[in-house]
mmCIF file of C-alpha atoms in Angstrom:
data_model
loop_
_atom_site.group_PDB
_atom_site.id
_atom_site.type_symbol
_atom_site.label_atom_id
_atom_site.label_comp_id
_atom_site.label_asym_id
_atom_site.label_seq_id
_atom_site.Cartn_x
_atom_site.Cartn_y
_atom_site.Cartn_z
ATOM 1 C CA MET A 1 170.337 111.425 126.661
ATOM 2 C CA ASN A 2 168.660 108.650 128.679
ATOM 3 C CA ARG A 3 168.716 104.937 127.910
ATOM 4 C CA SER A 4 165.468 104.836 125.894
ATOM 5 C CA GLN A 5 166.564 107.766 123.739
ATOM 6 C CA ARG A 6 169.964 106.188 123.094
ATOM 7 C CA THR A 7 168.327 102.897 122.157
ATOM 8 C CA ALA A 8 165.834 104.618 119.838
ATOM 9 C CA ALA A 9 168.639 106.586 118.148
ATOM 10 C CA PHE A 10 170.681 103.422 117.737
ATOM 11 C CA ILE A 11 167.757 101.531 116.196
ATOM 12 C CA ALA A 12 167.004 104.432 113.840
ATOM 13 C CA SER A 13 170.616 104.573 112.661
ATOM 14 C CA ARG A 14 170.643 100.806 112.109
ATOM 15 C CA LEU A 15 167.401 100.987 110.098
ATOM 16 C CA ALA A 16 168.912 103.648 107.849
ATOM 17 C CA SER A 17 172.037 101.549 107.469
ATOM 18 C CA VAL A 18 169.929 98.510 106.557
ATOM 19 C CA ALA A 19 168.066 100.432 103.852
ATOM 20 C CA LEU A 20 171.299 101.713 102.302
ATOM 21 C CA THR A 21 172.904 98.271 102.448
ATOM 22 C CA ILE A 22 169.971 96.596 100.701
ATOM 23 C CA VAL A 23 169.962 99.266 97.992
ATOM 24 C CA GLY A 24 173.722 98.962 97.486
ATOM 25 C CA ALA A 25 173.642 95.170 97.393
ATOM 26 C CA THR A 26 170.758 95.199 94.911
ATOM 27 C CA LEU A 27 172.559 97.581 92.552
ATOM 28 C CA LEU A 28 175.790 95.589 92.815
ATOM 29 C CA LEU A 29 173.895 92.395 92.033
ATOM 30 C CA PHE A 30 172.333 93.988 88.968
ATOM 31 C CA LEU A 31 175.705 95.106 87.620
ATOM 32 C CA MET A 32 177.387 91.757 88.297
ATOM 33 C CA VAL A 33 174.674 89.860 86.443
ATOM 34 C CA ARG A 34 174.944 92.197 83.459
ATOM 35 C CA LEU A 35 178.713 91.660 83.315
ATOM 36 C CA VAL A 36 178.351 87.889 82.872
ATOM 37 C CA PRO A 37 179.625 87.056 79.357
ATOM 38 C CA GLY A 38 177.388 85.421 76.794
ATOM 39 C CA ASP A 39 173.935 85.924 75.345
ATOM 40 C CA PHE A 40 171.236 85.108 77.905
ATOM 41 C CA THR A 41 168.609 84.215 75.339
ATOM 42 C CA SER A 42 170.894 81.907 73.346
ATOM 43 C CA VAL A 43 171.778 79.888 76.444
ATOM 44 C CA MET A 44 168.197 79.791 77.721
ATOM 45 C CA LEU A 45 166.564 78.807 74.425
ATOM 46 C CA GLY A 46 169.322 76.731 72.842
ATOM 47 C CA PRO A 47 170.783 76.828 69.335
ATOM 48 C CA ARG A 48 167.529 75.840 67.630
ATOM 49 C CA ALA A 49 165.558 78.863 68.796
ATOM 50 C CA THR A 50 164.213 81.088 66.055
ATOM 51 C CA PRO A 51 165.335 84.724 65.808
ATOM 52 C CA GLU A 52 161.749 85.798 66.444
ATOM 53 C CA LEU A 53 161.600 83.849 69.716
ATOM 54 C CA ARG A 54 164.947 85.225 70.821
ATOM 55 C CA ALA A 55 163.779 88.754 70.078
ATOM 56 C CA GLN A 56 160.575 88.158 72.052
ATOM 57 C CA ILE A 57 162.439 86.824 75.098
ATOM 58 C CA THR A 58 164.943 89.679 74.884
ATOM 59 C CA HIS A 59 162.067 92.155 74.922
ATOM 60 C CA ASP A 60 160.271 90.372 77.778
ATOM 61 C CA MET A 61 163.444 90.465 79.898
ATOM 62 C CA GLY A 62 164.033 94.118 79.066
ATOM 63 C CA LEU A 63 167.446 93.363 77.558
ATOM 64 C CA ASP A 64 166.710 95.458 74.479
ATOM 65 C CA ARG A 65 166.866 98.632 76.591
ATOM 66 C CA ASN A 66 169.988 100.537 77.599
ATOM 67 C CA MET A 67 171.695 99.887 80.929
ATOM 68 C CA ILE A 68 170.176 102.879 82.727
ATOM 69 C CA GLU A 69 166.644 101.887 81.731
ATOM 70 C CA GLN A 70 167.267 98.280 82.756
ATOM 71 C CA LEU A 71 168.604 99.436 86.124
ATOM 72 C CA TRP A 72 165.615 101.715 86.742
ATOM 73 C CA LEU A 73 163.172 98.984 85.729
ATOM 74 C CA PHE A 74 164.832 96.450 88.017
ATOM 75 C CA ALA A 75 165.141 98.827 91.009
ATOM 76 C CA SER A 76 161.583 100.152 90.734
ATOM 77 C CA ARG A 77 160.144 96.666 90.477
ATOM 78 C CA ALA A 78 162.292 95.281 93.301
ATOM 79 C CA ALA A 79 161.240 98.139 95.605
ATOM 80 C CA THR A 80 157.602 97.028 95.271
ATOM 81 C CA GLY A 81 158.312 93.294 95.337
ATOM 82 C CA ASN A 82 157.565 92.947 91.637
ATOM 83 C CA PHE A 83 160.404 91.046 89.978
ATOM 84 C CA GLY A 84 158.518 90.524 86.761
ATOM 85 C CA GLU A 85 157.398 87.343 85.056
ATOM 86 C CA ASP A 86 159.555 84.291 84.535
ATOM 87 C CA VAL A 87 160.088 83.905 80.797
ATOM 88 C CA VAL A 88 160.375 80.108 81.170
ATOM 89 C CA SER A 89 157.324 79.202 83.259
ATOM 90 C CA ARG A 90 155.325 82.387 82.652
ATOM 91 C CA ARG A 91 154.698 82.659 86.391
ATOM 92 C CA PRO A 92 155.399 85.732 88.534
ATOM 93 C CA ILE A 93 158.961 85.435 89.839
ATOM 94 C CA LEU A 94 157.832 86.493 93.311
ATOM 95 C CA ASP A 95 155.458 83.514 93.464
ATOM 96 C CA ILE A 96 158.250 81.147 92.392
ATOM 97 C CA VAL A 97 160.534 82.421 95.161
ATOM 98 C CA LEU A 98 157.798 82.409 97.814
ATOM 99 C CA ASP A 99 156.973 78.784 96.967
ATOM 100 C CA VAL A 100 160.449 77.579 97.968
ATOM 101 C CA ILE A 101 161.414 79.985 100.758
ATOM 102 C CA PRO A 102 159.518 78.068 103.509
ATOM 103 C CA ASN A 103 161.608 74.934 102.819
ATOM 104 C CA THR A 104 164.868 76.866 103.041
ATOM 105 C CA LEU A 105 163.839 78.723 106.204
ATOM 106 C CA ALA A 106 162.747 75.468 107.833
ATOM 107 C CA LEU A 107 166.141 73.958 106.992
ATOM 108 C CA ALA A 108 168.110 76.988 108.227
ATOM 109 C CA PHE A 109 166.195 77.408 111.506
ATOM 110 C CA SER A 110 166.280 73.688 112.288
ATOM 111 C CA ALA A 111 170.027 73.603 111.617
ATOM 112 C CA LEU A 112 170.571 76.640 113.850
ATOM 113 C CA ALA A 113 168.444 75.119 116.630
ATOM 114 C CA LEU A 114 170.407 71.868 116.381
ATOM 115 C CA ALA A 115 173.705 73.759 116.490
ATOM 116 C CA LEU A 116 172.618 75.590 119.657
ATOM 117 C CA ILE A 117 171.236 72.484 121.361
ATOM 118 C CA VAL A 118 174.417 70.494 120.761
ATOM 119 C CA GLY A 119 177.062 73.225 120.690
ATOM 120 C CA ILE A 120 176.221 74.977 123.973
ATOM 121 C CA PRO A 121 176.494 71.836 126.189
ATOM 122 C CA ILE A 122 179.773 70.856 124.500
ATOM 123 C CA GLY A 123 181.167 74.317 125.199
ATOM 124 C CA VAL A 124 180.022 74.236 128.836
ATOM 125 C CA ILE A 125 181.513 70.797 129.465
ATOM 126 C CA ALA A 126 184.822 71.859 127.908
ATOM 127 C CA ALA A 127 184.923 75.053 130.013
ATOM 128 C CA LEU A 128 184.289 73.147 133.240
ATOM 129 C CA LYS A 129 187.246 70.828 132.558
ATOM 130 C CA PRO A 130 189.883 73.160 131.067
ATOM 131 C CA GLY A 131 193.144 71.495 130.129
ATOM 132 C CA SER A 132 191.798 67.982 130.703
ATOM 133 C CA TRP A 133 191.727 65.130 128.195
ATOM 134 C CA LEU A 134 188.009 65.743 127.831
ATOM 135 C CA ASP A 135 188.616 69.392 126.937
ATOM 136 C CA SER A 136 191.261 68.389 124.393
ATOM 137 C CA GLY A 137 189.009 65.745 122.870
ATOM 138 C CA LEU A 138 186.074 68.138 122.567
ATOM 139 C CA ALA A 139 188.389 70.778 121.072
ATOM 140 C CA LEU A 140 189.568 68.314 118.433
ATOM 141 C CA LEU A 141 185.985 67.299 117.716
ATOM 142 C CA SER A 142 184.810 70.909 117.430
ATOM 143 C CA ILE A 143 187.657 71.905 115.121
ATOM 144 C CA SER A 144 186.936 68.843 112.980
ATOM 145 C CA PHE A 145 183.316 69.968 112.665
ATOM 146 C CA ILE A 146 184.387 73.490 111.709
ATOM 147 C CA THR A 147 186.930 72.454 109.090
ATOM 148 C CA THR A 148 184.913 69.711 107.391
ATOM 149 C CA PRO A 149 183.112 71.167 104.333
ATOM 150 C CA THR A 150 179.335 70.948 104.243
ATOM 151 C CA LEU A 151 179.606 69.141 100.912
ATOM 152 C CA VAL A 152 181.673 66.336 102.434
ATOM 153 C CA VAL A 153 179.379 65.978 105.448
ATOM 154 C CA SER A 154 176.301 65.891 103.222
ATOM 155 C CA VAL A 155 177.725 63.174 100.996
ATOM 156 C CA ILE A 156 178.839 61.037 103.957
ATOM 157 C CA LEU A 157 175.458 61.280 105.694
ATOM 158 C CA PHE A 158 173.682 60.619 102.409
ATOM 159 C CA LEU A 159 175.712 57.482 101.666
ATOM 160 C CA ILE A 160 175.557 56.043 105.193
ATOM 161 C CA PHE A 161 172.077 56.770 106.505
ATOM 162 C CA ALA A 162 170.064 57.086 103.292
ATOM 163 C CA ILE A 163 171.751 54.756 100.794
ATOM 164 C CA GLY A 164 173.511 52.275 103.092
ATOM 165 C CA LEU A 165 171.285 51.822 106.136
ATOM 166 C CA HIS A 166 168.002 53.074 104.637
ATOM 167 C CA TRP A 167 167.121 54.702 107.941
ATOM 168 C CA LEU A 168 166.129 58.056 106.487
ATOM 169 C CA PRO A 169 164.684 59.290 103.176
ATOM 170 C CA VAL A 170 167.064 59.666 100.261
ATOM 171 C CA ALA A 171 165.798 62.917 98.799
ATOM 172 C CA GLY A 172 163.012 65.451 98.694
ATOM 173 C CA ALA A 173 161.282 67.597 101.301
ATOM 174 C CA GLY A 174 158.469 65.201 102.205
ATOM 175 C CA GLU A 175 154.782 65.071 101.446
ATOM 176 C CA PRO A 176 152.977 68.398 101.891
ATOM 177 C CA GLY A 177 150.753 68.285 104.959
ATOM 178 C CA ASP A 178 152.495 65.235 106.453
ATOM 179 C CA ILE A 179 154.493 66.787 109.304
ATOM 180 C CA ALA A 180 156.146 63.515 110.368
ATOM 181 C CA ASP A 181 157.342 62.794 106.828
ATOM 182 C CA ARG A 182 158.654 66.315 106.365
ATOM 183 C CA LEU A 183 160.555 66.085 109.656
ATOM 184 C CA ARG A 184 162.143 62.798 108.564
ATOM 185 C CA HIS A 185 163.268 64.436 105.327
ATOM 186 C CA LEU A 186 164.678 67.335 107.359
ATOM 187 C CA ILE A 187 166.986 65.313 109.632
ATOM 188 C CA LEU A 188 169.945 64.608 107.342
ATOM 189 C CA PRO A 189 170.039 68.054 105.668
ATOM 190 C CA SER A 190 169.794 69.792 109.052
ATOM 191 C CA VAL A 191 172.622 67.744 110.556
ATOM 192 C CA ALA A 192 174.823 68.321 107.504
ATOM 193 C CA LEU A 193 174.177 72.058 107.627
ATOM 194 C CA ALA A 194 174.495 72.420 111.407
ATOM 195 C CA LEU A 195 177.686 70.462 112.036
ATOM 196 C CA GLY A 196 180.106 73.296 111.318
ATOM 197 C CA TRP A 197 178.172 75.681 113.538
ATOM 198 C CA VAL A 198 178.105 73.113 116.347
ATOM 199 C CA GLY A 199 181.878 73.368 116.488
ATOM 200 C CA TYR A 200 181.916 77.149 116.192
ATOM 201 C CA ILE A 201 179.301 77.715 118.909
ATOM 202 C CA SER A 202 180.957 75.236 121.274
ATOM 203 C CA ARG A 203 184.316 77.024 120.999
ATOM 204 C CA LEU A 204 182.653 80.410 121.432
ATOM 205 C CA VAL A 205 180.746 79.289 124.544
ATOM 206 C CA ARG A 206 183.871 77.710 126.031
ATOM 207 C CA ALA A 207 185.958 80.868 125.584
ATOM 208 C CA ALA A 208 183.222 83.184 126.890
ATOM 209 C CA LEU A 209 182.467 80.965 129.875
ATOM 210 C CA LEU A 210 186.143 80.700 130.859
ATOM 211 C CA ASP A 211 186.453 84.495 130.744
ATOM 212 C CA THR A 212 183.354 84.888 132.917
ATOM 213 C CA LEU A 213 184.495 82.278 135.438
ATOM 214 C CA ALA A 214 187.838 84.078 135.799
ATOM 215 C CA GLU A 215 186.230 87.376 136.880
ATOM 216 C CA LEU A 216 186.701 88.666 140.416
ATOM 217 C CA HIS A 217 183.065 88.478 141.528
ATOM 218 C CA VAL A 218 182.912 84.834 140.444
ATOM 219 C CA ARG A 219 185.962 84.040 142.551
ATOM 220 C CA THR A 220 184.235 85.821 145.422
ATOM 221 C CA MET A 221 181.182 83.576 145.009
ATOM 222 C CA ARG A 222 183.454 80.538 145.166
ATOM 223 C CA ALA A 223 185.052 81.898 148.350
ATOM 224 C CA TYR A 224 181.595 82.052 149.934
ATOM 225 C CA GLY A 225 181.071 78.395 149.172
ATOM 226 C CA VAL A 226 178.702 78.645 146.217
ATOM 227 C CA SER A 227 178.948 75.458 144.178
ATOM 228 C CA GLU A 228 180.566 75.575 140.736
ATOM 229 C CA TYR A 229 177.524 74.198 138.984
ATOM 230 C CA ARG A 230 175.289 76.794 140.655
ATOM 231 C CA ILE A 231 177.625 79.590 139.595
ATOM 232 C CA VAL A 232 177.658 78.320 136.025
ATOM 233 C CA GLY A 233 173.946 77.559 135.760
ATOM 234 C CA LEU A 234 172.531 80.668 137.431
ATOM 235 C CA TYR A 235 175.030 83.340 136.485
ATOM 236 C CA ALA A 236 178.063 82.652 134.301
ATOM 237 C CA LEU A 237 176.286 80.841 131.487
ATOM 238 C CA LYS A 238 173.872 83.738 130.948
ATOM 239 C CA LEU A 239 176.780 86.130 130.396
ATOM 240 C CA ALA A 240 178.622 83.604 128.236
ATOM 241 C CA LEU A 241 175.645 83.328 125.896
ATOM 242 C CA VAL A 242 175.710 87.038 124.991
ATOM 243 C CA PRO A 243 178.355 86.485 122.254
ATOM 244 C CA VAL A 244 176.264 83.598 120.930
ATOM 245 C CA VAL A 245 173.238 85.860 120.560
ATOM 246 C CA SER A 246 175.434 88.347 118.702
ATOM 247 C CA ILE A 247 176.350 85.841 115.978
ATOM 248 C CA LEU A 248 172.862 84.385 115.457
ATOM 249 C CA GLY A 249 172.127 86.811 112.618
ATOM 250 C CA ILE A 250 175.381 85.914 110.885
ATOM 251 C CA GLY A 251 174.659 82.242 111.533
ATOM 252 C CA LEU A 252 171.245 82.362 109.882
ATOM 253 C CA GLY A 253 172.634 84.170 106.859
ATOM 254 C CA ASP A 254 175.483 81.694 106.535
ATOM 255 C CA LEU A 255 173.141 78.713 106.876
ATOM 256 C CA ILE A 256 170.828 80.046 104.168
ATOM 257 C CA GLY A 257 173.816 80.638 101.904
ATOM 258 C CA SER A 258 175.200 77.165 102.585
ATOM 259 C CA SER A 259 171.814 75.579 101.912
ATOM 260 C CA VAL A 260 172.617 75.596 98.181
ATOM 261 C CA VAL A 261 174.927 72.575 98.523
ATOM 262 C CA VAL A 262 172.648 70.699 100.908
ATOM 263 C CA GLU A 263 169.511 71.242 98.852
ATOM 264 C CA ILE A 264 171.242 70.033 95.691
ATOM 265 C CA ILE A 265 172.625 66.862 97.290
ATOM 266 C CA PHE A 266 169.375 65.939 99.027
ATOM 267 C CA ALA A 267 167.227 67.127 96.088
ATOM 268 C CA ARG A 268 165.223 69.487 98.286
ATOM 269 C CA SER A 269 163.210 72.278 96.767
ATOM 270 C CA GLY A 270 164.478 75.527 98.203
ATOM 271 C CA ILE A 271 165.967 78.870 97.356
ATOM 272 C CA GLY A 272 169.442 77.362 97.041
ATOM 273 C CA SER A 273 168.435 74.743 94.483
ATOM 274 C CA LEU A 274 166.335 77.366 92.684
ATOM 275 C CA ILE A 275 169.403 79.604 92.325
ATOM 276 C CA PHE A 276 171.498 76.687 91.054
ATOM 277 C CA ASN A 277 168.942 75.646 88.451
ATOM 278 C CA SER A 278 168.326 79.227 87.369
ATOM 279 C CA ILE A 279 172.049 79.852 86.881
ATOM 280 C CA ALA A 280 172.295 76.694 84.784
ATOM 281 C CA GLN A 281 169.470 78.020 82.590
ATOM 282 C CA ARG A 282 170.883 81.574 82.594
ATOM 283 C CA ASN A 283 167.549 82.647 84.046
ATOM 284 C CA TYR A 284 169.070 85.662 85.766
ATOM 285 C CA PRO A 285 165.856 87.487 86.733
ATOM 286 C CA VAL A 286 165.035 84.575 89.049
ATOM 287 C CA VAL A 287 168.616 84.546 90.363
ATOM 288 C CA GLN A 288 168.395 88.268 91.113
ATOM 289 C CA ALA A 289 165.124 87.865 93.013
ATOM 290 C CA CYS A 290 166.536 84.990 95.078
ATOM 291 C CA VAL A 291 169.705 86.872 95.980
ATOM 292 C CA VAL A 292 167.731 89.987 96.916
ATOM 293 C CA PHE A 293 165.661 87.884 99.324
ATOM 294 C CA ILE A 294 168.772 86.290 100.836
ATOM 295 C CA VAL A 295 170.512 89.647 101.266
ATOM 296 C CA ALA A 296 167.410 91.229 102.791
ATOM 297 C CA PHE A 297 166.908 88.328 105.207
ATOM 298 C CA TYR A 298 170.576 88.359 106.219
ATOM 299 C CA ILE A 299 170.544 92.098 106.905
ATOM 300 C CA VAL A 300 167.208 92.057 108.749
ATOM 301 C CA ALA A 301 168.338 89.095 110.886
ATOM 302 C CA ASN A 302 171.448 91.016 111.942
ATOM 303 C CA LEU A 303 169.315 94.099 112.602
ATOM 304 C CA VAL A 304 167.046 92.125 114.925
ATOM 305 C CA VAL A 305 170.085 90.731 116.766
ATOM 306 C CA ASP A 306 171.552 94.236 117.142
ATOM 307 C CA MET A 307 168.246 95.495 118.541
ATOM 308 C CA ILE A 308 168.079 92.645 121.046
ATOM 309 C CA ASN A 309 171.650 93.305 122.156
ATOM 310 C CA ALA A 310 170.945 97.034 122.456
ATOM 311 C CA LEU A 311 167.939 96.346 124.680
ATOM 312 C CA LEU A 312 169.854 93.827 126.796
ATOM 313 C CA ASP A 313 173.052 95.870 127.083
ATOM 314 C CA PRO A 314 172.686 99.690 126.938
ATOM 315 C CA ARG A 315 176.461 100.035 126.519
ATOM 316 C CA ILE A 316 176.077 98.827 122.915
ATOM 317 C CA SER A 317 173.698 101.598 121.877
ATOM 318 C CA GLY A 318 175.755 104.155 123.767
ATOM 319 C CA ALA A 319 178.975 103.060 122.066
ATOM 320 C CA ARG A 320 177.590 102.950 118.494
ATOM 321 C CA ARG A 321 175.278 105.930 118.331
#
């Protein structure tokens, strides 16, 4: 089997795995929501709701059917992108989710870009000075970034730069259509979300670059008088970035998941804040739709990364087929 056939077989197997994973995650989500104690309609409508209104909402949500019928209704609708109508706003749930997804994706991608832009140079500098005071200082800084919770970082940035210094907007996502204003509203949330991944990427780059620089052919290049910075810039860094590419899918999924805290603190409309508000209202159909989107995005992002790695390194497809 040649390289193209191995790559095609690997991609096909990953696509099948993605489909099964999404189906399994969707079914698990459905069962977990149904196991939550309490009456959905009573929490959503409050104690003053009439029995007639509760019965109507129960019927609209399909809760008056047995579990098998509810599962089939949910799975068949989810497969076509139809998550039903929100019983609170009377809008299609898909429209509600699609309204906020761009804000969350903008936050996640900007945080990931910031983590790469800052984390890679820190890792390179640390690898070029192993064992030095600079390496130790950057290691301490990176570990501090990794171990500091996103909640704490968000609150600190919010209090200092928004409340204290008034340099950046306090809350919101900015005026629609005003790119400059939306970018200003994106700075603090992106930094808060990216900080942990700055530390993680910097440590990953440092370790990978040190391993590459210790290889025999690199020592041979040094023996021929090739400068260290030329070796790093033209050869070693490219190999050291392969592990970084491998974790980009996981990074995006983690950033989207962590956006819940950031969006709540900075009062940004997004899928994280939508999940939080929907849980508070016991509006579980909206929660299910949001989680399905997050799971699907996470899995597809990792699939894309696997495909890129398989195309760049044929050993991956050959090992996993």
